[in-house]
Amino acid sequence: MNVEVRHLRALAAIGDEGTITDAAVALRMSQPALSRTLEQLERRLGTRLVERTTRSLALTAAGKRLWEHAHRILNQLDDALTEASAEAAPRPLRAAFAWAMLGKHTVPLLRAWRERRPDVPVEVRRVDDPEGALRRGEADVAFLRTEPSGEFSRLALMREERVVALPEHHPLAAQSTVRLADLVEESVVLCSTAATSGAELWPESARPHVFQVPGVYEWLTTVATGEAVGVTTEGTSHSHPHPGVHYLALADADPVTVHLAWPLTPPHPATAQFCELVRRQLTPSTPRSRPGG
């Protein structure tokens, strides 16, 4: 099976851009040439990777899997070529997260790392799908507030309490804590890319109106303007203070576990040392993580 780097770059661009036309622009090649490259890849693999009509384009299931693998392979290749350069500085260790990395623990952790390894900077990246960034090789480690679903090494770091985000002049803002029942008559806004708290927190017989917005800034603005309230984790209150938004403890909602995840074969040589520092900083009595467990 003779698959070349140009084939992987073509599929990666098509999946990223969503159209042959836009992918061709991104790759600086003609649309017919890109279509021929895709068709050649599909012939060599013996399977369809992209469903195309005159109006739409979508990756097939096989195409989506190869699209993620292609990104990982291309990122690893780019990293290897950079490291091979005689004048290359150590590349940053990339840490991905969706909303809040580690809340109040973020800055102390990064300062501690800088003291120990000033030669290897940590590049923090807010992304919509940090686990997907790991699979695609776009991140070396990821901080997750959902259970990792892929085959990664992982470590449960801490239990983070839930809080409610209220407009600053909301009647509940004068209380010291809020209970789920206090929010049943409210509209509750969720972020479609990073929600850890949804309608399932309430019993089916007494649930508030719930709706979604696309990102953290839209979520904060929706709360600040009084359109809705939000339920999130404590880390958000530290990472995203916002004019007009008041955070209060949510007394009767279960906490959320924060996980650290990294590939079974770490792509960055400093990954193990970084993960060990995180473990010591946040879980002093927790045994070391085992791959996949």
Short mmCIF file of C-alpha atoms in Angstrom, two decimals:
data_model
loop_
_atom_site.label_atom_id
_atom_site.label_comp_id
_atom_site.label_asym_id
_atom_site.label_seq_id
_atom_site.Cartn_x
_atom_site.Cartn_y
_atom_site.Cartn_z
CA MET A 1 0.00 0.00 0.00
CA ASN A 2 1.79 3.12 -1.24
CA VAL A 3 0.39 6.09 0.72
CA GLU A 4 2.44 9.28 0.65
CA VAL A 5 2.66 12.32 2.88
CA ARG A 6 0.88 14.41 0.22
CA HIS A 7 -2.13 12.08 0.48
CA LEU A 8 -2.32 12.60 4.24
CA ARG A 9 -1.96 16.36 3.90
CA ALA A 10 -4.77 16.38 1.35
CA LEU A 11 -7.18 14.45 3.59
CA ALA A 12 -6.23 16.52 6.65
CA ALA A 13 -6.98 19.75 4.79
CA ILE A 14 -10.26 18.47 3.36
CA GLY A 15 -11.46 17.39 6.80
CA ASP A 16 -10.38 20.69 8.34
CA GLU A 17 -11.79 23.00 5.70
CA GLY A 18 -14.96 21.12 4.86
CA THR A 19 -14.81 21.68 1.09
CA ILE A 20 -12.46 20.73 -1.73
CA THR A 21 -12.30 24.37 -2.81
CA ASP A 22 -11.22 25.71 0.61
CA ALA A 23 -8.81 22.82 1.15
CA ALA A 24 -7.17 23.51 -2.21
CA VAL A 25 -6.70 27.16 -1.23
CA ALA A 26 -5.17 26.13 2.11
CA LEU A 27 -2.76 23.76 0.36
CA ARG A 28 -2.03 26.25 -2.44
CA MET A 29 -2.91 23.81 -5.16
CA SER A 30 -5.63 23.59 -7.77
CA GLN A 31 -8.99 22.05 -6.99
CA PRO A 32 -8.71 19.38 -9.75
CA ALA A 33 -5.25 18.38 -8.49
CA LEU A 34 -6.57 17.98 -4.95
CA SER A 35 -9.53 15.92 -6.16
CA ARG A 36 -7.15 13.64 -8.05
CA THR A 37 -4.96 13.22 -4.95
CA LEU A 38 -8.00 12.26 -2.85
CA GLU A 39 -9.22 9.80 -5.49
CA GLN A 40 -5.77 8.24 -5.67
CA LEU A 41 -5.70 7.79 -1.89
CA GLU A 42 -9.14 6.18 -1.90
CA ARG A 43 -8.12 3.78 -4.70
CA ARG A 44 -4.97 2.74 -2.87
CA LEU A 45 -6.90 2.10 0.35
CA GLY A 46 -9.83 0.50 -1.40
CA THR A 47 -12.39 2.50 0.57
CA ARG A 48 -14.30 5.75 0.29
CA LEU A 49 -13.06 8.44 2.64
CA VAL A 50 -15.24 11.37 1.59
CA GLU A 51 -18.90 11.44 0.59
CA ARG A 52 -19.31 14.12 -2.07
CA THR A 53 -22.35 15.61 -3.74
CA THR A 54 -22.73 18.79 -5.75
CA ARG A 55 -23.80 20.60 -2.56
CA SER A 56 -22.03 18.95 0.36
CA LEU A 57 -18.98 17.05 1.52
CA ALA A 58 -18.54 14.87 4.61
CA LEU A 59 -15.92 12.42 5.83
CA THR A 60 -17.04 8.82 6.06
CA ALA A 61 -16.41 6.86 9.26
CA ALA A 62 -13.17 5.54 7.76
CA GLY A 63 -12.32 9.05 6.60
CA LYS A 64 -12.78 10.51 10.08
CA ARG A 65 -10.50 7.88 11.62
CA LEU A 66 -7.80 8.42 9.00
CA TRP A 67 -8.20 12.21 9.28
CA GLU A 68 -7.25 12.03 12.98
CA HIS A 69 -4.38 9.62 12.27
CA ALA A 70 -3.19 11.89 9.45
CA HIS A 71 -3.02 14.88 11.77
CA ARG A 72 -1.07 12.92 14.35
CA ILE A 73 1.39 11.56 11.78
CA LEU A 74 1.90 14.97 10.17
CA ASN A 75 2.39 16.68 13.52
CA GLN A 76 4.91 14.04 14.57
CA LEU A 77 6.74 14.43 11.26
CA ASP A 78 6.86 18.21 11.60
CA ASP A 79 8.13 17.89 15.18
CA ALA A 80 10.81 15.39 14.14
CA LEU A 81 12.02 17.64 11.31
CA THR A 82 12.13 20.64 13.65
CA GLU A 83 14.08 18.72 16.29
CA ALA A 84 16.53 17.53 13.64
CA SER A 85 17.45 21.09 12.77
CA ALA A 86 20.87 21.97 14.14
CA GLU A 87 19.62 25.32 15.47
CA ALA A 88 16.28 24.12 16.81
CA ALA A 89 15.36 25.03 20.38
CA PRO A 90 13.39 22.47 22.41
CA ARG A 91 9.79 22.75 21.31
CA PRO A 92 7.19 23.70 23.93
CA LEU A 93 5.22 21.03 25.74
CA ARG A 94 1.63 21.61 24.62
CA ALA A 95 -1.08 21.38 27.30
CA ALA A 96 -4.69 21.43 26.08
CA PHE A 97 -7.84 22.20 28.03
CA ALA A 98 -11.41 23.18 27.20
CA TRP A 99 -12.30 25.98 29.65
CA ALA A 100 -10.16 26.13 32.77
CA MET A 101 -6.86 24.28 32.95
CA LEU A 102 -6.57 23.73 36.73
CA GLY A 103 -8.29 26.81 38.09
CA LYS A 104 -6.39 28.29 41.06
CA HIS A 105 -3.69 25.61 40.71
CA THR A 106 -2.71 26.60 37.16
CA VAL A 107 -0.27 29.43 37.85
CA PRO A 108 1.52 27.69 40.77
CA LEU A 109 1.98 24.59 38.60
CA LEU A 110 3.37 26.51 35.63
CA ARG A 111 5.70 28.52 37.88
CA ALA A 112 6.97 25.31 39.49
CA TRP A 113 7.63 23.82 36.05
CA ARG A 114 9.45 26.95 34.91
CA GLU A 115 11.74 26.71 37.95
CA ARG A 116 12.54 23.06 37.22
CA ARG A 117 12.71 23.13 33.43
CA PRO A 118 13.29 26.68 32.17
CA ASP A 119 14.56 25.15 28.92
CA VAL A 120 11.14 23.61 28.08
CA PRO A 121 8.27 26.12 28.06
CA VAL A 122 4.70 24.93 28.48
CA GLU A 123 2.33 26.18 25.80
CA VAL A 124 -1.23 26.18 27.16
CA ARG A 125 -3.92 25.82 24.51
CA ARG A 126 -7.65 26.33 24.97
CA VAL A 127 -9.35 24.03 22.46
CA ASP A 128 -12.91 22.82 22.00
CA ASP A 129 -11.90 19.15 22.12
CA PRO A 130 -8.72 18.56 24.16
CA GLU A 131 -9.01 14.77 23.90
CA GLY A 132 -9.25 15.08 20.12
CA ALA A 133 -6.16 17.31 20.20
CA LEU A 134 -4.31 14.44 21.92
CA ARG A 135 -5.44 11.95 19.28
CA ARG A 136 -4.38 14.26 16.45
CA GLY A 137 -0.98 14.98 17.97
CA GLU A 138 -1.81 18.65 18.50
CA ALA A 139 -1.27 18.39 22.27
CA ASP A 140 1.13 16.45 24.48
CA VAL A 141 -1.08 16.41 27.57
CA ALA A 142 -4.71 17.35 28.20
CA PHE A 143 -6.67 18.39 31.26
CA LEU A 144 -10.16 16.91 31.06
CA ARG A 145 -13.32 17.20 33.13
CA THR A 146 -14.83 14.10 31.57
CA GLU A 147 -13.53 10.54 31.75
CA PRO A 148 -11.00 10.01 28.93
CA SER A 149 -12.53 7.70 26.32
CA GLY A 150 -9.41 6.89 24.31
CA GLU A 151 -6.41 4.69 25.00
CA PHE A 152 -4.37 7.14 27.03
CA SER A 153 -2.31 7.15 30.16
CA ARG A 154 -4.35 9.05 32.71
CA LEU A 155 -4.40 10.35 36.24
CA ALA A 156 -7.37 11.55 38.30
CA LEU A 157 -6.11 14.79 39.83
CA MET A 158 -8.80 16.24 42.06
CA ARG A 159 -12.51 16.63 42.68
CA GLU A 160 -13.73 20.08 41.72
CA GLU A 161 -16.90 21.53 43.22
CA ARG A 162 -19.67 22.86 41.00
CA VAL A 163 -20.69 26.51 41.14
CA VAL A 164 -23.51 28.56 39.71
CA ALA A 165 -22.79 31.65 37.61
CA LEU A 166 -25.36 34.40 38.16
CA PRO A 167 -25.88 37.89 36.78
CA GLU A 168 -24.48 40.18 39.50
CA HIS A 169 -27.87 41.69 40.34
CA HIS A 170 -29.77 38.39 40.38
CA PRO A 171 -31.87 37.87 43.56
CA LEU A 172 -29.91 34.68 44.35
CA ALA A 173 -26.59 36.53 44.23
CA ALA A 174 -27.12 37.77 47.81
CA GLN A 175 -27.12 34.20 49.15
CA SER A 176 -24.02 32.38 50.39
CA THR A 177 -24.88 29.18 48.48
CA VAL A 178 -27.46 28.01 45.96
CA ARG A 179 -29.26 24.68 45.61
CA LEU A 180 -30.40 23.00 42.40
CA ALA A 181 -34.04 23.52 43.34
CA ASP A 182 -33.42 27.29 43.40
CA LEU A 183 -32.65 27.18 39.65
CA VAL A 184 -35.64 25.19 38.38
CA GLU A 185 -37.51 28.32 37.25
CA GLU A 186 -34.41 29.76 35.57
CA SER A 187 -33.04 29.34 32.06
CA VAL A 188 -29.68 27.57 32.24
CA VAL A 189 -27.09 28.16 29.51
CA LEU A 190 -24.61 25.45 28.51
CA CYS A 191 -21.52 25.63 26.32
CA SER A 192 -21.75 23.14 23.45
CA THR A 193 -18.01 22.44 23.48
CA ALA A 194 -17.20 22.13 27.17
CA ALA A 195 -20.32 21.53 29.24
CA THR A 196 -19.78 19.40 32.37
CA SER A 197 -23.16 20.23 33.91
CA GLY A 198 -26.41 19.62 32.05
CA ALA A 199 -30.10 19.01 32.64
CA GLU A 200 -29.31 15.58 34.11
CA LEU A 201 -28.33 17.31 37.38
CA TRP A 202 -32.04 17.84 38.09
CA PRO A 203 -34.74 15.17 38.44
CA GLU A 204 -36.74 14.65 35.25
CA SER A 205 -39.87 15.94 36.94
CA ALA A 206 -38.32 19.30 37.82
CA ARG A 207 -35.82 20.55 35.28
CA PRO A 208 -35.08 24.11 34.16
CA HIS A 209 -35.11 25.30 30.57
CA VAL A 210 -31.66 24.51 29.13
CA PHE A 211 -30.09 25.87 25.94
CA GLN A 212 -26.61 25.97 24.39
CA VAL A 213 -24.19 28.58 23.11
CA PRO A 214 -21.03 27.80 21.11
CA GLY A 215 -18.21 28.96 23.42
CA VAL A 216 -17.04 30.23 26.81
CA TYR A 217 -17.24 33.92 25.89
CA GLU A 218 -20.78 33.55 24.58
CA TRP A 219 -21.61 31.66 27.79
CA LEU A 220 -20.21 34.41 30.01
CA THR A 221 -21.96 37.14 28.05
CA THR A 222 -25.30 35.32 28.21
CA VAL A 223 -25.01 35.11 32.00
CA ALA A 224 -23.74 38.68 32.43
CA THR A 225 -26.62 40.16 30.44
CA GLY A 226 -29.19 38.30 32.54
CA GLU A 227 -30.49 36.03 29.79
CA ALA A 228 -29.70 32.91 31.82
CA VAL A 229 -27.69 31.44 34.67
CA GLY A 230 -24.91 28.89 34.27
CA VAL A 231 -23.68 25.84 36.13
CA THR A 232 -19.99 25.06 35.87
CA THR A 233 -17.00 23.91 37.93
CA GLU A 234 -14.95 25.90 40.41
CA GLY A 235 -12.06 26.26 37.97
CA THR A 236 -14.17 28.53 35.76
CA SER A 237 -14.56 31.08 38.54
CA HIS A 238 -10.76 31.37 38.80
CA SER A 239 -9.97 31.28 35.08
CA HIS A 240 -12.90 33.37 33.82
CA PRO A 241 -13.82 36.22 36.14
CA HIS A 242 -16.14 38.46 34.17
CA PRO A 243 -17.78 41.85 34.75
CA GLY A 244 -21.39 41.25 35.70
CA VAL A 245 -20.98 37.55 36.57
CA HIS A 246 -21.15 36.39 40.20
CA TYR A 247 -20.12 32.83 41.13
CA LEU A 248 -21.63 31.00 44.11
CA ALA A 249 -21.19 27.49 45.48
CA LEU A 250 -23.81 24.98 44.35
CA ALA A 251 -24.50 23.11 47.55
CA ASP A 252 -26.13 19.87 46.41
CA ALA A 253 -24.47 18.97 43.08
CA ASP A 254 -21.81 16.27 42.86
CA PRO A 255 -18.25 17.47 42.19
CA VAL A 256 -16.46 16.85 38.88
CA THR A 257 -13.21 14.87 38.60
CA VAL A 258 -10.36 16.60 36.77
CA HIS A 259 -8.15 14.18 34.79
CA LEU A 260 -4.73 14.52 33.23
CA ALA A 261 -4.32 12.43 30.06
CA TRP A 262 -1.38 11.84 27.72
CA PRO A 263 -0.56 9.40 24.89
CA LEU A 264 0.63 5.90 25.75
CA THR A 265 3.77 6.72 23.76
CA PRO A 266 4.48 10.35 24.72
CA PRO A 267 5.56 12.46 21.73
CA HIS A 268 7.41 14.99 23.90
CA PRO A 269 10.47 13.86 25.90
CA ALA A 270 9.48 16.01 28.91
CA THR A 271 5.96 14.54 29.22
CA ALA A 272 6.78 12.10 32.01
CA GLN A 273 8.53 14.77 34.07
CA PHE A 274 5.65 17.21 33.61
CA CYS A 275 3.04 14.62 34.58
CA GLU A 276 5.06 13.69 37.65
CA LEU A 277 5.16 17.34 38.72
CA VAL A 278 1.39 17.62 38.27
CA ARG A 279 0.94 14.46 40.33
CA ARG A 280 3.10 15.81 43.17
CA GLN A 281 1.44 19.24 43.11
CA LEU A 282 -2.16 18.00 43.11
CA THR A 283 -2.25 14.39 44.30
CA PRO A 284 0.48 13.95 46.91
CA SER A 285 -1.05 10.70 48.21
CA THR A 286 -2.17 9.25 44.87
CA PRO A 287 -0.17 6.33 43.36
CA ARG A 288 1.39 6.76 39.96
CA SER A 289 -0.83 6.36 36.90
CA ARG A 290 -0.55 3.22 34.81
CA PRO A 291 -0.92 3.38 31.02
CA GLY A 292 -4.58 3.16 30.11
CA GLY A 293 -5.66 2.82 33.73
#
